[in-house]
Tab-separated table of C-alpha atoms and ligand atoms in Angstrom:
chain	number	residue	atom	x	y	z
B	58	MET	CA	-82.136	-125.976	100.682
B	59	LYS	CA	-79.165	-123.708	101.491
B	60	GLN	CA	-79.509	-122.249	98.048
B	61	MET	CA	-83.197	-121.558	98.636
B	62	ILE	CA	-82.516	-119.760	101.918
B	63	ARG	CA	-79.828	-117.710	100.210
B	64	TYR	CA	-82.253	-116.619	97.475
B	65	ALA	CA	-85.034	-115.908	99.988
B	66	LEU	CA	-82.614	-113.664	101.909
B	67	LEU	CA	-81.566	-111.988	98.704
B	68	ALA	CA	-85.166	-111.262	97.747
B	69	LEU	CA	-85.890	-109.941	101.219
B	70	LEU	CA	-82.891	-107.654	101.138
B	71	ALA	CA	-83.686	-106.426	97.670
B	72	PHE	CA	-87.216	-105.354	98.564
B	73	SER	CA	-86.562	-103.928	102.013
B	74	ALA	CA	-85.656	-100.255	101.805
B	75	PRO	CA	-83.183	-99.036	104.412
B	76	ALA	CA	-84.126	-96.077	106.642
B	77	HIS	CA	-82.649	-93.376	104.414
B	78	ALA	CA	-84.750	-94.534	101.465
B	79	GLN	CA	-87.928	-93.885	103.413
B	80	GLU	CA	-86.840	-90.376	104.330
B	81	GLU	CA	-87.417	-89.227	100.767
B	82	GLU	CA	-89.823	-86.279	100.554
B	83	PRO	CA	-93.360	-87.672	99.998
B	84	LYS	CA	-94.929	-86.762	96.669
B	85	TRP	CA	-98.439	-86.148	95.444
B	86	SER	CA	-99.610	-86.300	91.866
B	87	LEU	CA	-102.857	-85.854	89.932
B	88	ALA	CA	-104.035	-86.314	86.342
B	89	ILE	CA	-107.483	-85.660	84.884
B	90	HIS	CA	-109.221	-86.104	81.541
B	91	GLY	CA	-112.420	-84.973	79.881
B	92	GLY	CA	-112.382	-87.349	76.913
B	93	ALA	CA	-110.300	-87.967	73.797
B	94	GLY	CA	-111.142	-87.878	70.109
B	95	THR	CA	-110.865	-86.009	66.837
B	96	ILE	CA	-110.194	-82.711	68.517
B	97	THR	CA	-108.224	-80.314	66.300
B	98	PRO	CA	-107.817	-76.521	66.379
B	99	GLU	CA	-110.041	-76.281	63.257
B	100	ARG	CA	-112.926	-78.039	64.983
B	101	ILE	CA	-112.992	-75.831	68.043
B	102	THR	CA	-113.450	-72.048	68.361
B	103	PRO	CA	-111.030	-70.077	70.564
B	104	GLU	CA	-113.946	-69.314	72.938
B	105	LEU	CA	-114.870	-72.962	73.324
B	106	ARG	CA	-111.242	-73.885	73.778
B	107	ALA	CA	-110.964	-71.333	76.596
B	108	GLN	CA	-114.092	-72.794	78.217
B	109	TYR	CA	-112.671	-76.313	78.133
B	110	GLU	CA	-109.342	-75.162	79.509
B	111	ALA	CA	-111.028	-73.250	82.343
B	112	ALA	CA	-113.171	-76.286	83.217
B	113	LEU	CA	-110.144	-78.589	83.250
B	114	GLN	CA	-108.180	-76.133	85.377
B	115	GLU	CA	-111.070	-75.865	87.851
B	116	ALA	CA	-111.185	-79.657	88.249
B	117	LEU	CA	-107.399	-79.888	88.498
B	118	ASP	CA	-107.310	-77.171	91.164
B	119	ALA	CA	-110.042	-78.868	93.205
B	120	GLY	CA	-108.135	-82.147	93.297
B	121	THR	CA	-104.786	-80.429	93.840
B	122	GLN	CA	-106.075	-78.590	96.893
B	123	VAL	CA	-107.070	-81.876	98.540
B	124	LEU	CA	-103.656	-83.420	97.915
B	125	LYS	CA	-101.709	-80.321	99.003
B	126	ASP	CA	-103.674	-80.291	102.263
B	127	GLY	CA	-102.638	-83.874	102.925
B	128	GLY	CA	-106.010	-85.350	101.890
B	129	SER	CA	-106.432	-88.797	100.367
B	130	ALA	CA	-106.069	-89.711	96.708
B	131	MET	CA	-109.646	-90.984	96.884
B	132	ASP	CA	-110.973	-87.586	98.020
B	133	ALA	CA	-108.879	-85.812	95.384
B	134	VAL	CA	-110.324	-88.009	92.630
B	135	LYS	CA	-113.888	-87.229	93.724
B	136	ALA	CA	-113.132	-83.522	94.149
B	137	ALA	CA	-111.793	-83.375	90.570
B	138	ILE	CA	-114.592	-85.424	88.988
B	139	VAL	CA	-117.644	-83.734	90.560
B	140	PRO	CA	-117.121	-80.357	88.784
B	141	LEU	CA	-116.558	-82.194	85.489
B	142	GLU	CA	-119.816	-84.125	85.984
B	143	ASP	CA	-121.607	-80.855	86.733
B	144	ASN	CA	-120.201	-79.134	83.659
B	145	PRO	CA	-122.361	-79.606	80.517
B	146	LEU	CA	-119.266	-79.511	78.285
B	147	PHE	CA	-118.425	-83.098	79.211
B	148	ASN	CA	-120.190	-86.374	78.599
B	149	ALA	CA	-120.766	-87.235	82.260
B	150	GLY	CA	-123.506	-86.218	84.674
B	151	ARG	CA	-124.945	-82.971	83.261
B	152	GLY	CA	-124.337	-82.915	79.518
B	153	ALA	CA	-124.261	-86.698	79.116
B	154	VAL	CA	-125.028	-88.134	75.691
B	155	PHE	CA	-128.461	-89.555	74.862
B	156	THR	CA	-129.406	-93.174	74.467
B	157	TRP	CA	-131.296	-94.341	71.374
B	158	GLU	CA	-134.509	-93.879	73.366
B	159	GLY	CA	-133.607	-90.255	74.164
B	160	GLU	CA	-132.545	-90.637	77.796
B	161	ASN	CA	-129.353	-89.984	79.757
B	162	GLU	CA	-128.026	-93.149	81.369
B	163	LEU	CA	-124.940	-92.701	83.467
B	164	ASP	CA	-122.038	-94.992	84.361
B	165	ALA	CA	-119.232	-94.486	86.895
B	166	SER	CA	-116.528	-96.398	88.746
B	167	ILE	CA	-113.975	-95.703	91.448
B	168	MET	CA	-111.113	-97.683	92.968
B	169	ASP	CA	-108.800	-97.326	95.952
B	170	GLY	CA	-105.307	-98.651	95.244
B	171	SER	CA	-104.461	-99.166	98.923
B	172	ASP	CA	-106.883	-102.076	99.450
B	173	ARG	CA	-108.242	-102.454	95.913
B	174	SER	CA	-111.760	-101.737	97.129
B	175	ALA	CA	-113.921	-100.692	94.195
B	176	GLY	CA	-117.418	-99.467	93.408
B	177	ALA	CA	-119.272	-99.026	90.127
B	178	VAL	CA	-122.720	-98.192	88.771
B	179	THR	CA	-124.265	-98.416	85.326
B	180	GLY	CA	-127.475	-97.143	83.747
B	181	VAL	CA	-128.483	-94.692	86.472
B	182	LYS	CA	-130.769	-91.843	85.424
B	183	SER	CA	-131.409	-89.620	88.417
B	184	ILE	CA	-128.186	-89.428	90.438
B	185	LYS	CA	-126.606	-85.997	90.137
B	186	ASN	CA	-123.035	-87.225	90.686
B	187	PRO	CA	-122.671	-90.885	89.736
B	188	ILE	CA	-119.043	-90.929	90.929
B	189	LEU	CA	-120.270	-90.355	94.490
B	190	LEU	CA	-122.727	-93.227	94.128
B	191	ALA	CA	-119.948	-95.502	92.858
B	192	ASP	CA	-117.979	-94.570	95.959
B	193	LYS	CA	-120.944	-95.375	98.202
B	194	VAL	CA	-121.163	-98.788	96.571
B	195	ARG	CA	-117.482	-99.211	97.415
B	196	THR	CA	-117.778	-98.149	101.054
B	197	GLU	CA	-121.341	-99.066	102.052
B	198	SER	CA	-122.155	-102.274	100.213
B	199	ARG	CA	-120.746	-105.763	99.960
B	200	HIS	CA	-120.806	-105.454	96.192
B	201	VAL	CA	-118.702	-103.833	93.511
B	202	PHE	CA	-121.108	-103.223	90.622
B	203	LEU	CA	-124.785	-102.161	90.773
B	204	SER	CA	-127.065	-101.423	87.834
B	205	GLY	CA	-130.180	-99.459	86.883
B	206	ALA	CA	-133.169	-99.431	89.238
B	207	GLY	CA	-131.312	-101.367	91.932
B	208	ALA	CA	-128.472	-98.858	91.942
B	209	GLU	CA	-131.006	-96.005	92.224
B	210	GLU	CA	-132.730	-97.742	95.136
B	211	PHE	CA	-129.369	-98.151	96.887
B	212	ALA	CA	-128.670	-94.444	96.237
B	213	GLY	CA	-131.993	-93.529	97.847
B	214	GLU	CA	-131.125	-95.514	100.952
B	215	HIS	CA	-127.819	-93.669	101.236
B	216	GLY	CA	-129.105	-90.143	100.687
B	217	LEU	CA	-127.396	-89.424	97.355
B	218	GLU	CA	-128.458	-86.169	95.710
B	219	THR	CA	-130.836	-86.704	92.790
B	220	ALA	CA	-131.712	-84.523	89.798
B	221	GLU	CA	-134.539	-84.377	87.271
B	222	PRO	CA	-133.941	-85.558	83.671
B	223	GLU	CA	-133.782	-81.894	82.556
B	224	TRP	CA	-130.657	-81.375	84.656
B	225	PHE	CA	-128.717	-83.886	82.554
B	226	ALA	CA	-130.239	-83.112	79.134
B	227	THR	CA	-128.568	-80.552	76.868
B	228	GLU	CA	-129.623	-79.324	73.420
B	229	ARG	CA	-126.244	-80.050	71.928
B	230	ARG	CA	-126.358	-83.740	72.887
B	231	ARG	CA	-129.977	-84.093	71.796
B	232	LYS	CA	-129.032	-82.720	68.364
B	233	ALA	CA	-126.174	-85.222	68.185
B	234	LEU	CA	-128.659	-88.062	68.660
B	235	GLU	CA	-131.002	-86.601	66.024
B	236	ARG	CA	-128.089	-86.279	63.596
B	237	MET	CA	-127.062	-89.816	64.261
B	238	LYS	CA	-130.557	-91.138	63.601
B	239	ALA	CA	-131.071	-88.979	60.497
B	240	GLN	CA	-127.702	-89.711	58.899
B	241	GLN	CA	-127.369	-93.230	60.241
B	242	THR	CA	-123.845	-92.412	61.384
B	243	SER	CA	-121.941	-93.831	64.320
B	244	ALA	CA	-121.567	-92.240	67.746
B	245	LEU	CA	-117.972	-91.389	66.925
B	246	GLU	CA	-118.925	-89.435	63.811
B	247	VAL	CA	-121.546	-87.325	65.553
B	248	ASP	CA	-119.526	-86.642	68.676
B	249	HIS	CA	-115.977	-86.271	67.248
B	250	LYS	CA	-114.794	-87.069	70.741
B	251	PHE	CA	-115.708	-89.256	73.638
B	252	GLY	CA	-116.094	-86.754	76.512
B	253	THR	CA	-115.962	-89.180	79.413
B	254	VAL	CA	-114.264	-87.727	82.500
B	255	GLY	CA	-111.735	-89.243	84.878
B	256	ALA	CA	-109.133	-88.553	87.530
B	257	VAL	CA	-106.203	-90.478	89.027
B	258	ALA	CA	-104.157	-89.469	92.055
B	259	LEU	CA	-101.273	-90.334	94.361
B	260	ASP	CA	-101.433	-88.840	97.867
B	261	LEU	CA	-98.686	-87.981	100.342
B	262	LYS	CA	-99.186	-91.306	102.109
B	263	GLY	CA	-98.388	-93.156	98.883
B	264	ASN	CA	-101.951	-94.274	98.170
B	265	LEU	CA	-103.347	-94.319	94.648
B	266	ALA	CA	-106.960	-93.913	93.466
B	267	ALA	CA	-108.801	-93.784	90.136
B	268	GLY	CA	-112.280	-92.648	89.076
B	269	THR	CA	-114.157	-92.542	85.763
B	270	SER	CA	-117.631	-91.199	84.897
B	271	THR	CA	-119.562	-91.116	81.620
B	272	GLY	CA	-122.850	-91.009	79.757
B	273	GLY	CA	-121.471	-93.692	77.407
B	274	MET	CA	-121.914	-93.406	73.639
B	275	THR	CA	-124.574	-91.427	71.752
B	276	GLY	CA	-127.407	-93.668	70.625
B	277	LYS	CA	-126.446	-96.605	72.830
B	278	ARG	CA	-129.233	-99.174	73.076
B	279	TRP	CA	-130.104	-102.622	74.313
B	280	GLY	CA	-128.659	-101.747	77.713
B	281	ARG	CA	-125.166	-101.368	76.240
B	282	ILE	CA	-122.453	-100.875	78.871
B	283	GLY	CA	-119.022	-99.477	77.983
B	284	ASP	CA	-115.655	-99.763	79.682
B	285	SER	CA	-115.994	-96.765	82.006
B	286	PRO	CA	-117.835	-98.508	84.855
B	287	MET	CA	-115.927	-101.760	84.386
B	288	ILE	CA	-113.178	-102.198	86.945
B	289	GLY	CA	-110.101	-103.306	85.035
B	290	SER	CA	-111.171	-101.843	81.685
B	291	GLY	CA	-111.911	-98.135	82.096
B	292	ASN	CA	-110.617	-97.787	85.638
B	293	TYR	CA	-108.088	-99.414	87.952
B	294	ALA	CA	-105.840	-98.562	90.913
B	295	ASP	CA	-103.233	-100.644	92.699
B	296	ASN	CA	-100.640	-99.161	95.071
B	297	ARG	CA	-98.082	-101.634	93.723
B	298	SER	CA	-98.081	-99.948	90.324
B	299	CYS	CA	-100.440	-97.191	89.187
B	300	ALA	CA	-103.920	-95.707	88.853
B	301	VAL	CA	-105.548	-95.498	85.413
B	302	SER	CA	-108.679	-93.903	83.941
B	303	ALA	CA	-109.629	-94.404	80.290
B	304	THR	CA	-111.782	-92.846	77.591
B	305	GLY	CA	-112.484	-94.135	74.133
B	306	SER	CA	-114.360	-96.753	72.153
B	307	GLY	CA	-115.398	-98.786	75.175
B	308	GLU	CA	-115.836	-102.138	73.467
B	309	TYR	CA	-112.126	-102.261	72.569
B	310	PHE	CA	-111.025	-101.111	76.009
B	311	ILE	CA	-113.054	-103.934	77.514
B	312	ARG	CA	-111.538	-106.496	75.157
B	313	VAL	CA	-107.990	-105.395	76.018
B	314	GLY	CA	-108.763	-104.900	79.722
B	315	VAL	CA	-106.819	-101.668	79.366
B	316	ALA	CA	-106.585	-100.247	82.897
B	317	LYS	CA	-105.626	-103.496	84.612
B	318	GLU	CA	-103.312	-104.471	81.770
B	319	ILE	CA	-101.348	-101.234	82.215
B	320	CYS	CA	-101.076	-101.698	86.005
B	321	THR	CA	-99.963	-105.312	85.629
B	322	ARG	CA	-97.368	-104.463	83.010
B	323	LEU	CA	-95.927	-101.719	85.212
B	324	ARG	CA	-95.731	-104.061	88.185
B	325	TYR	CA	-93.789	-106.697	86.289
B	326	ARG	CA	-91.654	-104.191	84.445
B	327	PHE	CA	-90.481	-102.895	87.831
B	328	ARG	CA	-89.591	-106.381	89.037
B	329	MET	CA	-87.902	-107.245	85.768
B	330	ASP	CA	-85.764	-104.100	85.931
B	331	ILE	CA	-84.573	-105.042	89.427
B	332	ASP	CA	-83.845	-108.650	88.420
B	333	LYS	CA	-81.930	-107.424	85.393
B	334	ALA	CA	-79.796	-105.025	87.450
B	335	GLN	CA	-79.163	-107.728	90.067
B	336	ALA	CA	-78.061	-110.180	87.397
B	337	GLU	CA	-75.462	-107.669	86.198
B	338	VAL	CA	-73.808	-107.321	89.623
B	339	PRO	CA	-70.274	-108.894	89.615
B	340	LYS	CA	-70.092	-112.215	91.460
B	341	ARG	CA	-67.818	-113.268	94.321
B	342	PRO	CA	-65.724	-116.444	93.862
B	343	ASP	CA	-68.526	-118.457	95.550
B	344	GLY	CA	-71.004	-117.187	92.974
B	345	PHE	CA	-72.818	-114.910	95.386
B	346	PRO	CA	-73.341	-111.311	94.081
B	347	GLN	CA	-70.915	-108.744	95.480
B	348	TYR	CA	-73.729	-106.472	96.589
B	349	ILE	CA	-77.507	-106.348	96.637
B	350	ILE	CA	-79.603	-104.030	94.504
B	351	HIS	CA	-82.426	-102.581	96.598
B	352	ALA	CA	-85.842	-102.004	95.078
B	353	TYR	CA	-85.713	-98.298	95.938
B	354	GLU	CA	-82.507	-97.933	93.909
B	355	ILE	CA	-84.292	-98.671	90.647
B	356	PRO	CA	-87.670	-96.986	90.778
B	357	LEU	CA	-89.834	-97.473	87.727
B	358	SER	CA	-88.898	-94.590	85.438
B	359	ALA	CA	-91.479	-92.371	83.775
B	360	ASP	CA	-90.079	-93.482	80.403
B	361	ALA	CA	-90.593	-97.158	81.210
B	362	ALA	CA	-94.149	-96.486	82.424
B	363	GLN	CA	-94.885	-94.478	79.272
B	364	GLU	CA	-93.496	-97.251	77.078
B	365	GLU	CA	-95.690	-99.924	78.705
B	366	THR	CA	-98.781	-97.697	78.550
B	367	ASP	CA	-98.222	-96.812	74.889
B	368	ALA	CA	-97.862	-100.521	74.114
B	369	VAL	CA	-101.291	-101.224	75.623
B	370	MET	CA	-102.860	-98.334	73.704
B	371	GLN	CA	-101.273	-99.708	70.563
B	372	GLU	CA	-103.089	-102.986	71.179
B	373	VAL	CA	-106.378	-101.062	71.348
B	374	GLU	CA	-105.535	-99.403	68.054
B	375	GLU	CA	-104.549	-102.673	66.386
B	376	LEU	CA	-107.954	-104.127	67.237
B	377	GLY	CA	-109.632	-101.078	65.663
B	378	GLY	CA	-110.350	-98.973	68.743
B	379	SER	CA	-109.261	-95.468	69.694
B	380	GLY	CA	-109.060	-93.230	72.737
B	381	GLY	CA	-106.710	-92.534	75.601
B	382	VAL	CA	-105.726	-93.026	79.208
B	383	ILE	CA	-104.357	-90.981	82.079
B	384	LEU	CA	-102.228	-92.567	84.745
B	385	VAL	CA	-100.299	-91.754	87.885
B	386	THR	CA	-97.565	-94.173	88.954
B	387	ASN	CA	-96.655	-94.997	92.541
B	388	GLU	CA	-93.448	-93.037	91.839
B	389	GLY	CA	-95.567	-89.922	91.301
B	390	ASP	CA	-95.319	-89.571	87.527
B	391	ALA	CA	-98.507	-88.265	85.880
B	392	LEU	CA	-98.727	-89.521	82.285
B	393	PHE	CA	-101.059	-89.605	79.254
B	394	SER	CA	-101.285	-91.864	76.262
B	395	PHE	CA	-103.800	-91.469	73.433
B	396	THR	CA	-104.253	-92.588	69.865
B	397	THR	CA	-106.496	-89.682	68.875
B	398	SER	CA	-105.653	-86.173	67.661
B	399	GLY	CA	-106.562	-84.699	71.010
B	400	MET	CA	-107.524	-85.375	74.580
B	401	TYR	CA	-108.897	-82.933	77.160
B	402	ARG	CA	-106.416	-83.394	79.959
B	403	GLY	CA	-104.502	-81.889	82.845
B	404	ARG	CA	-101.880	-82.790	85.410
B	405	ALA	CA	-100.391	-81.361	88.577
B	406	THR	CA	-97.644	-82.708	90.838
B	407	SER	CA	-95.780	-81.763	94.013
B	408	ASP	CA	-92.753	-81.219	91.737
B	409	GLY	CA	-94.411	-78.073	90.394
B	410	VAL	CA	-96.138	-79.364	87.252
B	411	ASN	CA	-99.534	-77.715	86.656
B	412	GLU	CA	-100.881	-77.800	83.114
B	413	VAL	CA	-103.971	-78.401	81.029
B	414	ALA	CA	-103.909	-79.314	77.342
B	415	ILE	CA	-106.178	-80.417	74.509
B	416	PHE	CA	-104.286	-81.178	71.286
B	417	ALA	CA	-101.729	-83.937	70.746
B	418	ASP	CA	-98.838	-81.570	70.018
B	419	GLU	CA	-99.267	-79.482	73.193
F	737	LIG	N1	-115.532	-95.151	77.001
F	737	LIG	C1	-116.879	-94.643	76.982
F	737	LIG	C2	-117.828	-95.744	76.581
F	737	LIG	O1	-117.477	-96.543	75.751
F	737	LIG	C3	-117.071	-93.503	76.059
F	737	LIG	C4	-116.154	-92.350	76.320
F	737	LIG	O2	-114.990	-92.538	76.671
F	737	LIG	O3	-116.588	-91.194	76.135
F	737	LIG	O4	-118.924	-95.762	77.084
């Protein structure tokens, strides 16, 4: 019993940060993506590259502004995703890929790491910004995941902006479907990249949020649903660890449960690092450690977070999938991991980072 009390006290001490630890300057952090895939300098003209970079920067700036002004991670995620959904360059909202039947069916999900409230929609055809509908599901319904006609009906009741099919349809994506049907190729071969969009953020209050939005895969049929709207696969946020948004061959991301797997690994890695450091503390003659390691003394390092994330992406690759993830940790590190030759991405932090990139070696 005595021993148990001693360990309970030890655990309490280890996880309670003293006053000076809380005085640390609060941080904000943001990462965005616009899809991953076989993106190489040879496949993209300098003009198109400039267009992608400008679009990523616009989204990054929109989210950054919210965080700099003291806004929530949730608002920053939406602010970054809406312009990407509206931009026909990306496979989300306007510019989404076509289904086998020649329609645009949209999926989106969003999650708040502070209370793990989540909302998601799949197969919607008339909602201009599906990420905003996913958020309404999160805040205004008792459910997490709505589909098709029911999701549209819910959107109508909550005044979401709608758009005609022509708003979403682009020539480039229609041609991709025609090519796929004519050459009997796979979605990956016609698209070269995935094009889903996503954002993850940490705000000054220490709250994390994640959002993901997509048109899915070219030529999808039979009501196929990918990972993007699935909480835990293409999207996840938990203040205890990180916020993740994914893009890639959805079936594999679902099978690995990528986003949740990364958050869980980070959570336990953090605890393991503390336990390890505590075990190395010299002991007093009575066996009690000479001092206590506090949780704040060993924050999860960016390297450790990267290592865990890369390990999960390696699992995706081993199963035969490909793609990438963005994540922001509760320590404020904004990271990427992808198995493809490129990923449209960007990150900004209160430490002065502000960059967009496309190719793997950038
Ligand atoms: N992950 C998406 C899906 O499988 C595709 C993408 O990332 O572009 O639907």
